[in-house]
Coordinates of C-alpha atoms in Angstrom, one line a residue:
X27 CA -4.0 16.8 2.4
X28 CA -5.0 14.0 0.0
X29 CA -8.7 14.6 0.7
X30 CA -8.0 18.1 -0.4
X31 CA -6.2 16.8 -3.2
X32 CA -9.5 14.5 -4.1
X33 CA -11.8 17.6 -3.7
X34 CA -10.2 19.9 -5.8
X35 CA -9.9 17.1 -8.7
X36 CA -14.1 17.4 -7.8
X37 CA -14.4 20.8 -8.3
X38 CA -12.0 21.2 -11.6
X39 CA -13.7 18.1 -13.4
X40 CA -17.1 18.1 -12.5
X41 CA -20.1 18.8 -14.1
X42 CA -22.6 20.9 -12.6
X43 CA -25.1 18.1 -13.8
X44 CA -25.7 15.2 -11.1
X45 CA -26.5 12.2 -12.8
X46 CA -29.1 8.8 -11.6
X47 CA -27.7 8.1 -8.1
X48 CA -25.3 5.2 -6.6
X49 CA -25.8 3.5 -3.7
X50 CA -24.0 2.9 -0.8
X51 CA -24.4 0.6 1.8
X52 CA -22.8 -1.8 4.4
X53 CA -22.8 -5.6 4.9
X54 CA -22.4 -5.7 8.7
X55 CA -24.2 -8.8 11.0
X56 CA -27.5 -7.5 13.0
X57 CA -26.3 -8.8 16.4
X58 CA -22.8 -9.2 18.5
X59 CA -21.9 -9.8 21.8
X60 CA -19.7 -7.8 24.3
X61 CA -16.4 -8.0 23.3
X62 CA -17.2 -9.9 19.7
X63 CA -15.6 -8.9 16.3
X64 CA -17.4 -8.5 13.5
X65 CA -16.3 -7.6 9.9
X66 CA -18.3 -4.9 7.5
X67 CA -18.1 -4.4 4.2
X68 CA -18.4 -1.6 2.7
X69 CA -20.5 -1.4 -1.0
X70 CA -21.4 0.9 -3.5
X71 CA -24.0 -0.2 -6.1
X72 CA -23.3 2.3 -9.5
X73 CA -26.7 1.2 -10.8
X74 CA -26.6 2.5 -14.8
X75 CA -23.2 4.2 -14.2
X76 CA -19.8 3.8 -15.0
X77 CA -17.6 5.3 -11.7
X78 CA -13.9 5.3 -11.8
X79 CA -13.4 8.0 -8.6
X80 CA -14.3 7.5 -5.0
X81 CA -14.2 9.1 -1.8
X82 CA -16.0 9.3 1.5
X83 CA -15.9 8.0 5.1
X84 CA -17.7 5.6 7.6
X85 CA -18.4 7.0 11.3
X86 CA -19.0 4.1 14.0
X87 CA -20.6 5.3 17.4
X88 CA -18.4 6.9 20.0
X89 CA -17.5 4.2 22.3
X90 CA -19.9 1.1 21.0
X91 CA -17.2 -0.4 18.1
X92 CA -13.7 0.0 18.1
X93 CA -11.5 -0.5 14.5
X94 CA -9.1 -2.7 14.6
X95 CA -7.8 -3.2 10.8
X96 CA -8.9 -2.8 7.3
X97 CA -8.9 -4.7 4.0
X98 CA -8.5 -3.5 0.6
X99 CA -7.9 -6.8 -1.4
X100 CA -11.3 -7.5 -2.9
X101 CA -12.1 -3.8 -3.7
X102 CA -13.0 -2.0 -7.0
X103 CA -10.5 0.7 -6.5
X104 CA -7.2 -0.1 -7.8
X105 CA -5.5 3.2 -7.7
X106 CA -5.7 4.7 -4.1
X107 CA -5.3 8.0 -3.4
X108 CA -5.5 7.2 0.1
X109 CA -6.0 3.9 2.0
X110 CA -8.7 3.6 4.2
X111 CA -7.3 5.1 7.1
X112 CA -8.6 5.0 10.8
X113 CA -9.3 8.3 12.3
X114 CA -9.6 8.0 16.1
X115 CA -12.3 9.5 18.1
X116 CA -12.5 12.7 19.6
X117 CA -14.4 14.5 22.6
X118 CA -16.1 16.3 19.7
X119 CA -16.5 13.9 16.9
X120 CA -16.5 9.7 16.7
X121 CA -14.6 7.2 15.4
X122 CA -14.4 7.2 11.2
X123 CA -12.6 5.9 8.3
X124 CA -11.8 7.6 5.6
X125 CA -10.4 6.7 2.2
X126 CA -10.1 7.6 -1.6
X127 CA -8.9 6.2 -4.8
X128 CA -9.5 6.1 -8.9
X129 CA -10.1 3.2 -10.9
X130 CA -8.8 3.5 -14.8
X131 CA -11.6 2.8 -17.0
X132 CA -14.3 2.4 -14.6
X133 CA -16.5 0.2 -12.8
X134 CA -20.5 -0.6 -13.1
X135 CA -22.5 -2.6 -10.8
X136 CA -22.4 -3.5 -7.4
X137 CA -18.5 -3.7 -5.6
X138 CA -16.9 -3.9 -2.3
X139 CA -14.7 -0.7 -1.6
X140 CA -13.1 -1.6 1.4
X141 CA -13.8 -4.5 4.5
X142 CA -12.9 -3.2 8.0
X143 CA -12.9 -5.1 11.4
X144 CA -14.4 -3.5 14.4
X145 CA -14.6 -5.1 17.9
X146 CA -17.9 -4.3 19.7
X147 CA -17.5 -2.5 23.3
X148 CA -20.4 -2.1 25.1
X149 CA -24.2 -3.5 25.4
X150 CA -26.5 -1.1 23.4
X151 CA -27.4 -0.3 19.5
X152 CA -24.0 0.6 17.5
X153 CA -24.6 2.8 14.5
X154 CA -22.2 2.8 11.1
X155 CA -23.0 5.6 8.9
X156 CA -21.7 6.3 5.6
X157 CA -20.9 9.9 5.2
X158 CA -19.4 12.8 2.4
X159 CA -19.4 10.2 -0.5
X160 CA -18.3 11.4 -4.0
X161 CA -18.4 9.3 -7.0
X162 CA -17.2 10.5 -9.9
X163 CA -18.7 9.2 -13.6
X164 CA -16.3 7.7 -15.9
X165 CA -17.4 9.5 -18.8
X166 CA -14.5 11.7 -19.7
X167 CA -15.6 14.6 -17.7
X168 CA -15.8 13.7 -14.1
X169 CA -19.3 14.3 -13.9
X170 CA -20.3 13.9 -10.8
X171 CA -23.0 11.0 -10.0
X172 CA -25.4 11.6 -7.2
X173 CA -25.5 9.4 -4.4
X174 CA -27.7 7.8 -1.5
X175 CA -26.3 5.6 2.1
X176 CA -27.6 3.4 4.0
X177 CA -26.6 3.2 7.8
X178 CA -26.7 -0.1 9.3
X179 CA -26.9 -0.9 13.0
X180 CA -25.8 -3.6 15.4
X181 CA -27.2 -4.9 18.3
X182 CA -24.3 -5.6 21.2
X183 CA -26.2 -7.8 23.7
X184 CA -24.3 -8.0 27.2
X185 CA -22.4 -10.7 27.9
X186 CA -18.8 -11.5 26.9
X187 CA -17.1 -12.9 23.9
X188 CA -13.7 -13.5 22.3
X189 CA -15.0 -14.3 19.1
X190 CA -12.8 -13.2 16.1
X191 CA -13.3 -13.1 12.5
X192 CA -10.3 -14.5 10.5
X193 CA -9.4 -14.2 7.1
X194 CA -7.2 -17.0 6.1
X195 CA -4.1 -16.2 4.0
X196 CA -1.0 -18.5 3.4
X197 CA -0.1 -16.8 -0.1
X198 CA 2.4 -14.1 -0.5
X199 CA 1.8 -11.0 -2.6
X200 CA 2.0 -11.4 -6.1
X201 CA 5.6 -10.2 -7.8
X202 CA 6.2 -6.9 -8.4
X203 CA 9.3 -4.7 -10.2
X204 CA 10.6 -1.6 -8.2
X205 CA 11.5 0.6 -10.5
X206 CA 14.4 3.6 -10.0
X207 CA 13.7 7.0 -11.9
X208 CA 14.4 10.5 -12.0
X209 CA 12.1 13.5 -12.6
X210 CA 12.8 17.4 -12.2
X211 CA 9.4 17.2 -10.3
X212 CA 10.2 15.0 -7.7
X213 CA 12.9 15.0 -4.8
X214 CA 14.7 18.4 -6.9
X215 CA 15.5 15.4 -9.5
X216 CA 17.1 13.6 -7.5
X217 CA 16.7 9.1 -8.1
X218 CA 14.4 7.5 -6.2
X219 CA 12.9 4.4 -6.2
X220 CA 8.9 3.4 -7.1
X221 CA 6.9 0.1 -6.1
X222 CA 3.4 -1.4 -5.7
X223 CA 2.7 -4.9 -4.8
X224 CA -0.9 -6.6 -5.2
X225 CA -2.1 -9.3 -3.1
X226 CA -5.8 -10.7 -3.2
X227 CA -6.5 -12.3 -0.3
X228 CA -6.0 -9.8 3.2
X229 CA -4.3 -6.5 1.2
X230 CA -0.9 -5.2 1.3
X231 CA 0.3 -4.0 4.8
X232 CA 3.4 -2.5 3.8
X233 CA 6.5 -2.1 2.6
X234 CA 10.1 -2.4 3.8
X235 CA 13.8 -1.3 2.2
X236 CA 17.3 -2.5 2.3
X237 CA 20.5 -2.3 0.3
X238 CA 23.6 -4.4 -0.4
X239 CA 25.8 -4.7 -2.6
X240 CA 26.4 -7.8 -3.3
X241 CA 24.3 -10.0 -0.9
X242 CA 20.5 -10.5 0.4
X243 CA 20.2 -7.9 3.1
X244 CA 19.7 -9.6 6.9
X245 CA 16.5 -9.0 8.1
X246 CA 17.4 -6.5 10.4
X247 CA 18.6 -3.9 7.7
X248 CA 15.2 -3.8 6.5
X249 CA 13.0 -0.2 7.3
X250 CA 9.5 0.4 6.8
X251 CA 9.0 3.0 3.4
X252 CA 6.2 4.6 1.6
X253 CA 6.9 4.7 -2.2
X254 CA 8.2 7.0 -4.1
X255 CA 11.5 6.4 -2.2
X256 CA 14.3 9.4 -2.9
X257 CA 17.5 7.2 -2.9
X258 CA 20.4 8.5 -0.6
X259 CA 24.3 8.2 -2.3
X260 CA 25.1 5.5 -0.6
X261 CA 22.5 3.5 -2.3
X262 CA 23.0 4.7 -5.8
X263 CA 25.5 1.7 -6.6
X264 CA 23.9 -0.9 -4.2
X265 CA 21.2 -3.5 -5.0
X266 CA 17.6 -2.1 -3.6
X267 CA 15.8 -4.9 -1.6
X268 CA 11.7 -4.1 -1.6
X269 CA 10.0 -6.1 0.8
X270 CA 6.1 -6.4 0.4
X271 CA 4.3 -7.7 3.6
X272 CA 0.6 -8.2 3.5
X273 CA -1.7 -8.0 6.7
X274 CA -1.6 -11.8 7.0
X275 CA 2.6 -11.7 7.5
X276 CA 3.5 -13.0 4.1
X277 CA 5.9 -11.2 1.9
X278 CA 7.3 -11.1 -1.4
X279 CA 10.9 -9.7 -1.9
X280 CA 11.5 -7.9 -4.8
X281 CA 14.6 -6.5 -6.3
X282 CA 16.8 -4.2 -8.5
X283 CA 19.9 -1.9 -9.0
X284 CA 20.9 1.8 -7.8
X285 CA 21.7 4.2 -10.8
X286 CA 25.1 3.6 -10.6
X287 CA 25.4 -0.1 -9.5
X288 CA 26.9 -1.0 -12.9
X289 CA 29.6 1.4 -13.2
X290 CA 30.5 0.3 -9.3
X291 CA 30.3 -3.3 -10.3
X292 CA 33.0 -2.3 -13.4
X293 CA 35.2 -0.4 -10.6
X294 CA 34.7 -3.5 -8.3
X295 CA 35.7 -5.8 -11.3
X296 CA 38.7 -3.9 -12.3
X297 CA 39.7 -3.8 -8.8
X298 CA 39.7 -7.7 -8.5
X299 CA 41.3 -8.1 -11.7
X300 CA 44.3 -6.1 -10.9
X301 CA 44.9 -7.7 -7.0
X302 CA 44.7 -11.1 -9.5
X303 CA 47.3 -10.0 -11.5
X304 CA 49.6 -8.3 -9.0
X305 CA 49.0 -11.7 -7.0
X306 CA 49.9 -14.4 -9.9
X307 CA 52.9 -12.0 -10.6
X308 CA 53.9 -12.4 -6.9
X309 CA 53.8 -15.9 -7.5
X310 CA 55.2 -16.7 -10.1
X311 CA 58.3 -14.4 -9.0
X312 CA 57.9 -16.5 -6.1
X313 CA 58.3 -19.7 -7.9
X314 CA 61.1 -18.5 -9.9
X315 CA 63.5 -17.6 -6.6
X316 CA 62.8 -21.3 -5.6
X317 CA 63.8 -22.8 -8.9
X318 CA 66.9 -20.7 -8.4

């Protein structure tokens, strides 16, 4: 659905015109060894243009690499339409990732798009192939620029190997403000919560929710969400706990208030205020009998 979403913003905004071509190609080591990871990186070289859209795939040979994960810190995209996602293979068709994603005011010059991790299977030659690439010209018009790939190839020598490739990361994703809203076009109007974390080293992984009303959430009350995130009742006076968790296991916990937390904090308030008052009266009453 979000390809087709991608592919009709082509057709709508795009000029018949193709303009000097972008290149795209991947960073991937010439040998491995049965069993090995290895990490590619995936380019694209706008030459003389500007690009702020993006979509396409990478196909890996049936049966000679096998994704493991993806990375999406250190890529030119910063809006994505969709992640690079991991298709697995079929009788019919192999392996591929696909992905797609805008970048406000544009990028020139040679980028990373994505990094994945593959681990190789068997002895032989292992093909990547980039595939259906569109890159769209930020020039006001979505003209689309014309574009050329570059396969690359890896040579899996036998043998065994439990090499794997490592990205270090001890920092936790940078801080980030969830932010609750309303709009007649979303979730029949009904409040929901929005949120996007950032994290430059291994990528975001995901997110998690929680509410409580008065204290941090235990770790078990937390849920794995997508955002936007249509708030249920029961959460419109609570405080809503985001949880960012990158691929390396670090998080960053974010915070802030249901629609009606503030009214509910009043009622709580007046609540405590009058079971004060009915207890110092009961006191003091108390006190009084005593004297007597």
């Amino acid at each position: 659905m979000k390809k087709i979403f991608f592919t009709a913003m082509v057709l709508i905004f795009a000029a018949p015109a193709l303009a000097a071509a972008a290149v795209v190609s991947l960073d991937a080591p010439k040998t491995a060894t049965v069993g090995e990871e290895i990490l590619v990186r995936v380019l694209l070289d706008t030459e003389k243009d500007k690009a702020n859209a993006v979509s396409g795939s990478i196909s890996l040979d049936q049966g000679a690499l096998s994704v493991l994960r993806t990375y999406e810190a250190q890529s030119a995209i910063t809006v994505w339409i969709e992640k690079p996602t991991i298709v697995p293979a079929t009788p019919a068709r192999p392996t591929f990732i696909e992905f797609s994603g805008i970048t406000p005011g544009g990028f020139q010059g040679r980028f990373e798009l994505f990094s994945f991790i593959a681990r190789s299977s068997k002895a032989g030659i292992a093909m990547l192939r980039p595939s259906d690439f569109i890159v769209l010209k930020n020039n006001g018009e979505g003209t689309a620029v014309a574009t050329r790939s570059t396969p690359a190839s890896v040579t899996i020598q036998a043998g065994s190997s439990t090499a794997t490739v490592l990205i270090a990361d001890a920092v936790s994703p940078e801080g980030f403000a969830p932010v609750v809203a309303s709009s007649k076009d979303l979730f029949d109007g009904k409040a929901f919560v929005s949120f996007s974390a950032t994290d430059k080293n291994t990528g975001i992984d995901h997110y998690e929710y929680a509410v409580s009303r008065f204290f941090a959430p235990k770790p078990s009350a937390y849920m794995v969400v997508t955002s936007p995130l249509e708030l249920d009742q029961a959460s419109y006076s609570k405080r809503i706990f985001i949880k960012a968790v990158d691929k390396a296991g670090n998080v960053r916990i974010s915070s802030t208030f249901g629609p009606r937390y503030w009214e509910s904090l009043s009622l709580w308030g007046i609540l405590i205020l009058i079971l004060a008052l009915c207890a110092l009266t009961y006191i003091r009453r108390r006190s009084s009998s005593v004297r007597r």
